[in-house]
Amino acid sequence: MTLTQITMKQRGFGQTMRQGAWWSKSLVVLLVLSAFVVYSTWAAFQGVHYRFGPYLSPFYSPEILGDATYSWFGAKPSWLPAWLPFTPALLILWAPGGFRFTCYYYRGAYYKAFWGDPPACAVGEPRKSYRGEHSFPLIMQNIHRFFLYVALLFLIFLAHDAWKALWFTDAAGATSFGIGVGTLVLTMNVILLGSYTLSCHSLRHLVGGRIDQLSAAPVCQKAHQCASSMNRRHGLFAWLSLFWVAFSDIYVRLCSMGIWTDWRII
Amino acid sequence: MAIATTATSATTAATAATATFSIWRGDAQTGQLVDYTTAVGEGMVVLDAVHNIQAEEAPDLACRWNCKAGKCGSCSAEINGVPRLLCMTRLDTLPLDKPVTIEPLKAFPLLKDLITNVNWNYEVKKRIKKFNPRPPDATDGTWRMQQKDVDRVQEFRKCIECFLCQDVCHVLREHHLHDEFIGPRYLVYAASLEMNPLDTEDRLKDLKDNHGIGFCNITKCCTTVCPEDIKITDNAIIPLKERVVDEFYDPLTKLVRLFRPRKK
């Protein structure tokens, strides 16, 4: 079929008739995401001060290998070469990192902020060619739902961390129930990460969106309704959970370093 | 409302509020922004100002419009660089202390002044597989549907085909991939058919290979400009992308489907 011939010039980078600070949102996204990536990478390579009392930094949870006392499978294997950077965080951060990197919300945000594809709506772009997610490498973004499966698993670990943060061991070795500020921090962390994960577009599709006749599947219909309701705030949850997971690590780290004092509420 | 005020007479205290509009004048070969100053008042929309300018200064100014109620989708243009309907943009939402620019849509060939040739859209629509319902549920040739099944696709029926979403989409606007990508409007149309419980057609391979759904990088500009507030990206494009993943990129779903056919 012959379509109407469209021949128009591409505009230059940043060219637009939009008024006001159209660039501000992309700039904020660029700065915040960059700051988060820099901090989380730094924290992941530290390998120390990620545990304080019953609190475990979410960047290091689950601790598969690492601290011989607490980790699932003991200390770092001796056969690993010494030159290879190793911390418990490096083993697991690919999962939440991949989930956020392939997230539909973040994709839209960082394509604008980092690639200028486009810098903002109705603003000229820096490159002439464009393949989007139609071909390699960005076609790999379709892997998102597999990261979702892992992220759902991580929620269980983080919820368990929040539960463990309720149980304090005193100097005599006795364990008792308690609530510290760190408990609240880790609990809020799992709530926000849970909200972000459960509002995911892929989850919304998997629990019911894939079905045309939802009335024939009442459980899926209810699940889709709930997921859709949360999905409307997916962007908000994405930012809040990003801030809070970094803050949770900072809190545990500074308490462990003795800079902050964990205030015990109960 | 920030309206530039000009004293019309030194002898009276009466003032007339005016505003300047920089309107694109020209055709596909050449053109420029031309300033027009006209009286503005409370409750006016940009289309009113354009009509004033046509009546007072530029009777040959070409501008497509019809209902003046935001329902026909004719008066799409770019106001201060943002795709909007002329008839639904109130002047009190714009800074009138400087000229308001009014330009034609950028994603389609310009015919004259504010009018573009949007025929490409209608050609694209013909390429999408038509509604193909299952056999009627009742002997009188009718179907039975529950409201809850209709609700999801009902949102897409609000589309007035103003093509603002097509215009703001950078795949069409900046990269002119009109031959490879059908644009947000027709992804919404495809979603309305694909999610219809009565429909039996499968458009997923077309969406992936011929309609270029992979070109959409989810920047949500289409959702931002939609005058009908259709959640184009969240409710139409991403669900379609997920269905394409089901069909072509997810081995687990394929495994499940071995034991459960997808569509009757």
XYZ file of C-alpha atoms in Angstrom:
530
model
C 0.000 0.000 0.000
C 1.346 3.407 -0.899
C 1.187 5.848 1.939
C 1.229 9.590 1.704
C 4.807 10.653 1.122
C 6.060 12.400 4.233
C 9.109 14.526 3.592
C 10.036 16.917 6.345
C 13.262 18.095 7.879
C 14.384 16.933 11.277
C 14.865 19.781 13.698
C 18.062 20.422 15.596
C 18.844 19.288 19.121
C 16.826 21.244 21.636
C 14.945 23.154 18.955
C 11.427 23.910 20.103
C 8.873 26.665 20.409
C 8.012 25.527 23.919
C 8.365 28.208 26.528
C 9.517 27.914 30.105
C 11.903 25.422 31.619
C 10.929 22.370 29.528
C 14.342 20.883 30.265
C 13.979 20.973 34.055
C 12.198 17.630 34.517
C 14.732 15.732 32.434
C 17.564 17.473 34.260
C 16.171 16.481 37.657
C 15.748 12.866 36.472
C 19.303 12.881 35.149
C 20.746 14.211 38.390
C 18.715 12.004 40.727
C 19.239 8.789 38.787
C 22.943 9.531 38.343
C 23.301 10.236 42.060
C 21.532 6.999 42.899
C 23.665 4.930 40.520
C 26.872 6.480 41.854
C 25.889 6.020 45.505
C 24.549 2.464 45.107
C 27.658 1.402 43.169
C 29.900 2.912 45.829
C 27.895 1.270 48.623
C 27.887 -2.085 46.842
C 31.681 -2.100 46.615
C 32.206 -1.230 50.293
C 31.399 -4.620 51.778
C 31.405 -3.178 55.322
C 28.948 -1.333 57.579
C 25.929 -2.952 55.976
C 24.675 -4.530 59.174
C 23.828 -2.935 62.511
C 22.189 -4.972 65.281
C 19.148 -6.636 63.722
C 19.216 -4.320 60.719
C 20.531 -5.365 57.317
C 20.957 -2.845 54.507
C 18.583 -3.618 51.617
C 21.521 -3.293 49.220
C 22.966 -6.398 50.877
C 19.813 -8.433 51.262
C 19.681 -11.363 50.853
C 23.202 -11.995 52.013
C 24.006 -15.132 50.069
C 27.737 -15.186 50.702
C 29.720 -12.879 52.925
C 29.578 -12.684 56.690
C 30.164 -16.244 57.864
C 27.791 -15.772 60.823
C 24.792 -14.380 58.991
C 24.989 -15.256 55.303
C 23.099 -18.172 53.774
C 26.116 -20.092 52.556
C 28.901 -18.797 54.756
C 31.952 -16.745 53.892
C 33.347 -15.859 50.501
C 34.618 -19.071 48.860
C 38.364 -19.409 49.108
C 38.666 -20.455 45.456
C 37.508 -17.026 44.280
C 40.552 -15.065 43.061
C 41.644 -12.346 45.470
C 41.709 -9.701 42.754
C 38.027 -10.231 41.974
C 35.929 -7.572 43.714
C 33.553 -9.304 46.053
C 30.845 -8.099 48.395
C 27.480 -9.659 49.193
C 25.805 -6.737 47.378
C 27.568 -7.440 44.101
C 25.960 -10.882 44.020
C 22.411 -9.612 44.170
C 22.120 -5.995 43.027
C 21.765 -7.043 39.368
C 18.214 -8.156 40.175
C 16.670 -4.935 41.556
C 18.926 -2.958 39.206
C 17.649 -4.891 36.211
C 14.064 -4.532 37.388
C 14.387 -0.760 37.556
C 16.415 -0.483 34.355
C 13.778 -2.346 32.328
C 10.807 -0.763 34.154
C 8.396 0.938 31.753
C 8.290 4.066 33.872
C 12.048 4.456 34.194
C 12.546 3.663 30.523
C 10.430 6.616 29.513
C 12.220 8.805 32.047
C 15.814 7.896 31.242
C 15.346 7.770 27.476
C 14.489 11.441 27.810
C 17.037 12.408 30.434
C 20.093 10.407 29.329
C 19.554 9.800 25.611
C 17.519 12.849 24.658
C 15.083 10.572 22.846
C 13.450 13.140 23.024
C 14.901 15.614 25.602
C 11.287 16.603 26.345
C 8.009 16.318 24.474
C 8.016 18.293 21.205
C 11.709 19.153 21.467
C 14.340 18.395 18.802
C 16.658 15.426 19.319
C 20.446 15.060 19.145
C 20.531 12.093 16.731
C 19.067 11.504 13.308
C 18.736 7.731 13.420
C 16.356 5.985 15.766
C 15.487 2.308 16.250
C 13.893 2.488 19.695
C 13.034 -0.864 21.215
C 12.382 -2.331 17.799
C 15.784 -3.957 17.457
C 18.899 -4.913 19.426
C 19.987 -3.817 21.991
C 16.861 -2.148 23.386
C 14.615 -4.980 22.273
C 16.105 -6.704 25.324
C 13.882 -4.475 27.484
C 11.205 -7.088 26.868
C 12.921 -9.158 29.559
C 11.277 -6.949 32.202
C 8.798 -9.535 33.435
C 11.597 -11.930 34.344
C 13.164 -9.285 36.539
C 9.699 -8.837 38.028
C 9.643 -12.473 39.109
C 12.954 -11.997 40.924
C 11.820 -8.681 42.411
C 8.747 -10.394 43.875
C 11.070 -12.921 45.482
C 13.188 -10.099 46.915
C 10.118 -8.627 48.571
C 9.887 -11.761 50.677
C 13.504 -11.380 51.765
C 13.053 -7.710 52.572
C 9.863 -8.415 54.513
C 11.814 -11.016 56.469
C 14.512 -8.401 57.155
C 11.845 -6.036 58.479
C 10.562 -8.831 60.725
C 14.062 -9.571 61.996
C 14.486 -5.860 62.701
C 11.877 -6.323 65.454
C 14.077 -8.616 67.466
C 16.987 -7.157 69.389
C 19.736 -9.104 71.107
C 21.158 -7.594 74.297
C 24.699 -7.878 75.627
C 23.801 -11.057 77.532
C 22.658 -12.699 74.305
C 18.945 -12.601 75.129
C 16.603 -11.702 72.257
C 13.565 -9.541 72.868
C 10.919 -7.745 70.832
C 11.545 -4.096 70.127
C 11.090 -1.295 67.679
C 13.834 1.090 66.761
C 13.906 3.855 64.190
C 15.783 1.385 61.982
C 12.838 -1.009 62.267
C 10.551 1.689 60.916
C 13.041 2.550 58.178
C 13.283 -1.058 56.994
C 9.521 -1.563 57.274
C 8.849 1.543 55.219
C 11.403 0.269 52.736
C 9.554 -2.976 52.140
C 6.216 -1.135 51.938
C 7.499 1.277 49.296
C 9.357 -1.371 47.336
C 6.249 -3.548 47.561
C 4.091 -0.705 46.241
C 6.522 -0.143 43.387
C 6.735 -3.825 42.496
C 3.027 -4.557 42.808
C 2.137 -1.561 40.651
C 4.354 -2.846 37.810
C 2.848 -2.783 34.321
C 4.005 -6.350 33.649
C 2.372 -7.618 36.816
C -0.824 -5.797 35.882
C -0.758 -7.631 32.574
C 0.081 -11.019 34.033
C -2.606 -10.993 36.732
C -5.428 -10.069 34.388
C -4.542 -7.621 31.638
C -3.831 -10.445 29.230
C -7.461 -11.619 29.463
C -10.074 -10.024 27.208
C -13.114 -11.371 28.993
C -12.337 -10.574 32.592
C -15.894 -11.299 33.724
C -15.161 -14.978 33.116
C -12.212 -14.856 35.521
C -13.393 -13.001 38.651
C -10.179 -13.530 40.625
C -8.077 -12.185 37.759
C -10.524 -9.332 37.359
C -10.133 -8.319 40.993
C -6.357 -8.677 40.796
C -6.285 -6.586 37.621
C -8.453 -3.954 39.285
C -6.063 -3.741 42.251
C -2.965 -3.709 40.039
C -4.505 -1.021 37.810
C -5.355 1.088 40.817
C -1.768 0.925 42.053
C -0.360 1.245 38.552
C -1.753 4.776 38.283
C 0.852 5.804 40.883
C 3.665 3.626 39.572
C 5.891 6.620 38.844
C 5.406 8.003 42.347
C 6.194 4.629 43.924
C 9.244 4.326 41.658
C 10.752 7.544 43.015
C 9.723 7.070 46.654
C 11.106 3.539 46.772
C 14.319 4.670 45.077
C 14.887 7.385 47.661
C 13.962 5.156 50.552
C 16.093 2.169 49.614
C 19.115 4.475 49.404
C 18.156 6.125 52.685
C 17.788 2.703 54.343
C 21.345 1.835 53.345
C 22.572 5.221 54.549
C 20.761 4.752 57.869
C 22.218 1.318 58.562
C 25.661 2.421 57.352
C 25.815 5.528 59.528
C 24.503 3.651 62.579
C 27.110 0.944 62.005
C 29.835 3.573 61.676
C 28.715 5.151 64.928
C 27.816 8.458 63.308
C 24.082 8.090 63.915
C 22.485 6.561 66.985
C 19.564 4.214 66.466
C 16.839 5.518 68.744
C 14.886 2.709 70.381
C 11.151 3.391 70.526
C 10.066 0.206 72.343
C -4.842 36.566 33.816
C -1.783 38.310 32.451
C -3.139 40.336 29.569
C -1.231 43.114 27.873
C -3.351 46.217 28.149
C -3.324 49.037 25.601
C -4.917 52.422 26.177
C -7.304 53.023 23.300
C -8.034 56.592 24.078
C -6.276 59.204 26.132
C -9.554 60.862 26.950
C -11.249 57.847 28.475
C -10.270 55.462 31.215
C -11.595 52.577 29.205
C -8.959 50.059 28.184
C -9.090 47.178 25.750
C -7.113 44.058 26.528
C -5.132 42.855 23.583
C -2.705 40.072 22.907
C -0.304 39.302 20.105
C -0.391 36.018 18.242
C 2.501 34.838 16.064
C 0.819 32.638 13.509
C 2.561 30.506 10.927
C 1.724 31.743 7.434
C 2.910 29.844 4.415
C 2.834 26.549 2.596
C 5.055 23.493 2.170
C 7.714 25.515 0.338
C 8.054 28.653 2.409
C 6.534 30.448 5.345
C 7.097 32.542 8.438
C 5.557 33.560 11.714
C 3.433 36.688 11.342
C 2.360 38.775 14.336
C -1.275 39.781 14.739
C -2.662 41.767 17.627
C -6.296 41.414 18.561
C -8.647 42.132 21.431
C -9.014 39.388 23.976
C -11.470 38.939 26.781
C -12.647 36.688 29.535
C -13.560 33.140 28.523
C -11.882 33.299 25.132
C -10.030 30.364 23.658
C -7.229 30.528 21.101
C -9.621 29.648 18.286
C -11.669 32.763 19.135
C -8.554 34.873 18.713
C -7.783 33.191 15.394
C -11.330 33.931 14.233
C -10.920 37.551 15.302
C -7.704 37.780 13.305
C -9.400 36.232 10.287
C -12.232 38.756 10.571
C -10.043 41.791 11.165
C -6.710 41.327 9.460
C -6.168 38.066 7.640
C -9.237 36.716 5.855
C -7.016 34.318 3.915
C -5.622 32.674 7.073
C -6.278 28.949 6.646
C -7.449 27.209 9.814
C -9.421 23.977 10.063
C -12.153 23.882 12.695
C -15.629 22.547 13.142
C -17.337 21.959 16.488
C -15.500 24.401 18.769
C -16.274 22.021 21.599
C -13.277 19.718 21.648
C -15.118 16.857 20.026
C -14.363 17.000 16.305
C -10.577 17.046 16.540
C -10.232 19.467 13.633
C -8.443 22.451 15.139
C -5.258 20.706 16.216
C -2.218 22.962 16.171
C 0.854 23.789 18.207
C 0.381 26.567 20.707
C 3.628 27.858 22.176
C 5.258 24.698 20.843
C 2.836 22.282 22.508
C 0.300 20.273 20.453
C -3.157 21.347 21.610
C -6.674 21.967 20.334
C -7.223 25.629 19.473
C -10.781 25.433 20.736
C -9.901 23.948 24.114
C -6.993 26.203 25.023
C -8.230 29.069 27.094
C -6.306 32.287 26.832
C -6.181 32.627 30.597
C -3.943 29.550 30.686
C -1.330 31.221 28.472
C 1.172 33.966 29.243
C -0.150 36.832 27.143
C 2.591 39.282 28.014
C 4.517 37.910 25.051
C 3.320 36.691 21.638
C 1.484 33.373 21.591
C 2.873 31.227 18.796
C 0.420 29.178 16.756
C 1.923 26.715 14.298
C 0.636 23.762 12.283
C 1.248 20.148 13.318
C 4.838 19.094 12.660
C 4.356 15.398 11.957
C 2.369 15.869 8.748
C 2.945 17.712 5.478
C 1.869 21.333 5.557
C -0.799 22.451 3.097
C -1.327 26.076 4.075
C -0.940 28.151 7.238
C -2.354 26.009 10.068
C -3.628 23.187 7.882
C -1.736 19.953 7.387
C -2.494 16.917 5.274
C -3.395 14.160 7.723
C -4.417 11.607 5.078
C -1.569 9.331 6.127
C -3.526 8.524 9.282
C -6.513 7.238 7.366
C -4.270 5.102 5.188
C -2.658 3.614 8.282
C -6.038 2.726 9.721
C -6.773 0.604 6.663
C -3.697 -1.503 7.376
C -4.997 -2.671 10.767
C -6.991 -5.891 10.723
C -10.667 -5.131 11.093
C -12.955 -6.191 13.928
C -13.796 -9.835 13.463
C -16.379 -10.959 16.006
C -17.025 -14.475 17.198
C -20.293 -16.115 16.068
C -23.343 -14.435 17.642
C -24.324 -15.615 21.099
C -28.044 -15.498 20.440
C -30.209 -16.788 17.601
C -31.228 -13.244 16.698
C -27.635 -12.543 15.663
C -26.647 -10.523 18.720
C -23.915 -10.906 21.320
C -23.910 -10.806 25.100
C -21.251 -8.787 26.892
C -20.867 -7.737 30.487
C -20.277 -4.090 31.262
C -17.064 -4.885 33.124
C -15.689 -6.363 29.887
C -16.684 -3.294 27.927
C -15.222 -0.808 30.390
C -11.607 -1.329 29.428
C -12.071 -0.717 25.703
C -14.618 2.025 26.287
C -11.822 4.434 27.205
C -10.317 4.054 23.752
C -13.618 4.935 22.100
C -13.300 8.475 23.437
C -10.629 9.223 20.830
C -11.637 12.144 18.609
C -8.819 11.577 16.105
C -7.309 14.995 16.594
C -3.880 13.436 15.913
C -2.190 15.475 18.622
C -0.682 12.233 19.932
C 0.647 11.435 16.468
C 2.072 14.930 16.230
C 3.903 14.882 19.555
C 5.251 11.340 19.094
C 8.949 11.815 18.366
C 9.058 8.689 16.183
C 6.821 10.459 13.668
C 7.590 14.075 14.490
C 11.374 13.927 14.606
C 12.307 10.713 12.823
C 9.473 10.543 10.284
C 9.226 6.756 10.484
C 5.744 6.897 9.003
C 6.303 3.785 6.931
C 7.371 1.681 9.901
C 5.344 2.979 12.837
C 1.590 3.529 13.037
C 1.745 5.979 15.949
C -0.066 6.158 19.288
C -3.490 6.866 17.797
C -3.496 3.587 15.912
C -1.964 1.641 18.734
C -4.980 2.795 20.735
C -7.217 1.683 17.883
C -5.456 -1.688 17.702
C -5.798 -2.048 21.492
C -9.525 -1.338 21.313
C -9.902 -4.209 18.854
C -7.379 -6.564 20.396
C -8.883 -6.265 23.894
C -12.473 -6.537 22.711
C -13.909 -9.780 24.141
C -15.899 -10.418 20.970
C -12.965 -10.060 18.616
C -11.204 -13.164 17.334
C -8.516 -11.582 15.160
C -4.844 -11.760 16.111
C -2.916 -8.544 15.421
C 0.158 -9.206 17.520
C 2.456 -10.267 14.701
C 1.392 -7.207 12.720
C 1.957 -4.979 15.731
C 5.467 -6.328 16.145
C 6.558 -6.584 12.518
C 4.477 -4.156 10.478
C 3.096 -1.588 12.893
C 6.374 -1.008 14.739
C 5.179 -1.119 18.342
C 8.840 -1.535 19.343
C 9.556 2.008 18.178
C 7.519 3.407 21.050
C 9.905 4.165 23.911
C 7.172 5.035 26.391
C 7.946 8.698 26.890
C 4.224 9.301 27.497
C 4.152 12.494 25.428
C 1.046 11.156 23.668
C -0.739 10.733 26.991
C 0.272 14.228 28.031
C -1.330 15.951 25.038
C -4.477 13.812 24.696
C -7.474 16.180 25.056
C -9.710 13.241 25.949
C -7.384 12.198 28.775
C -6.968 8.692 27.390
C -4.135 6.942 29.198
C -2.602 5.997 25.886
C 0.699 4.635 27.131
C -0.417 2.899 30.316
C -3.696 1.446 29.113
C -3.117 0.811 25.416
C 0.525 0.729 24.325
C 2.141 -1.009 27.294
C -0.580 -3.693 27.490
C -0.057 -4.307 23.766
C 3.711 -4.479 24.282
C 3.097 -7.034 27.024
C 0.907 -9.088 24.714
C 3.660 -9.008 22.114
C 6.072 -10.234 24.812
C 3.632 -13.054 25.643
C 3.593 -14.105 22.027
C 7.190 -13.667 20.937
C 9.613 -13.173 23.824
C 8.372 -15.205 26.763
C 9.126 -18.940 26.627
C 7.307 -19.528 29.920
C 4.034 -18.166 28.547
C 4.491 -20.266 25.449
C 4.970 -23.318 27.611
C 1.763 -22.579 29.515
C -0.079 -22.087 26.245
C 0.884 -25.515 25.062
C -1.641 -26.720 27.584
C -4.140 -23.867 27.248
C -5.164 -22.378 23.866
C -5.023 -18.564 23.850
C -8.154 -17.591 21.952
C -11.210 -19.497 20.980
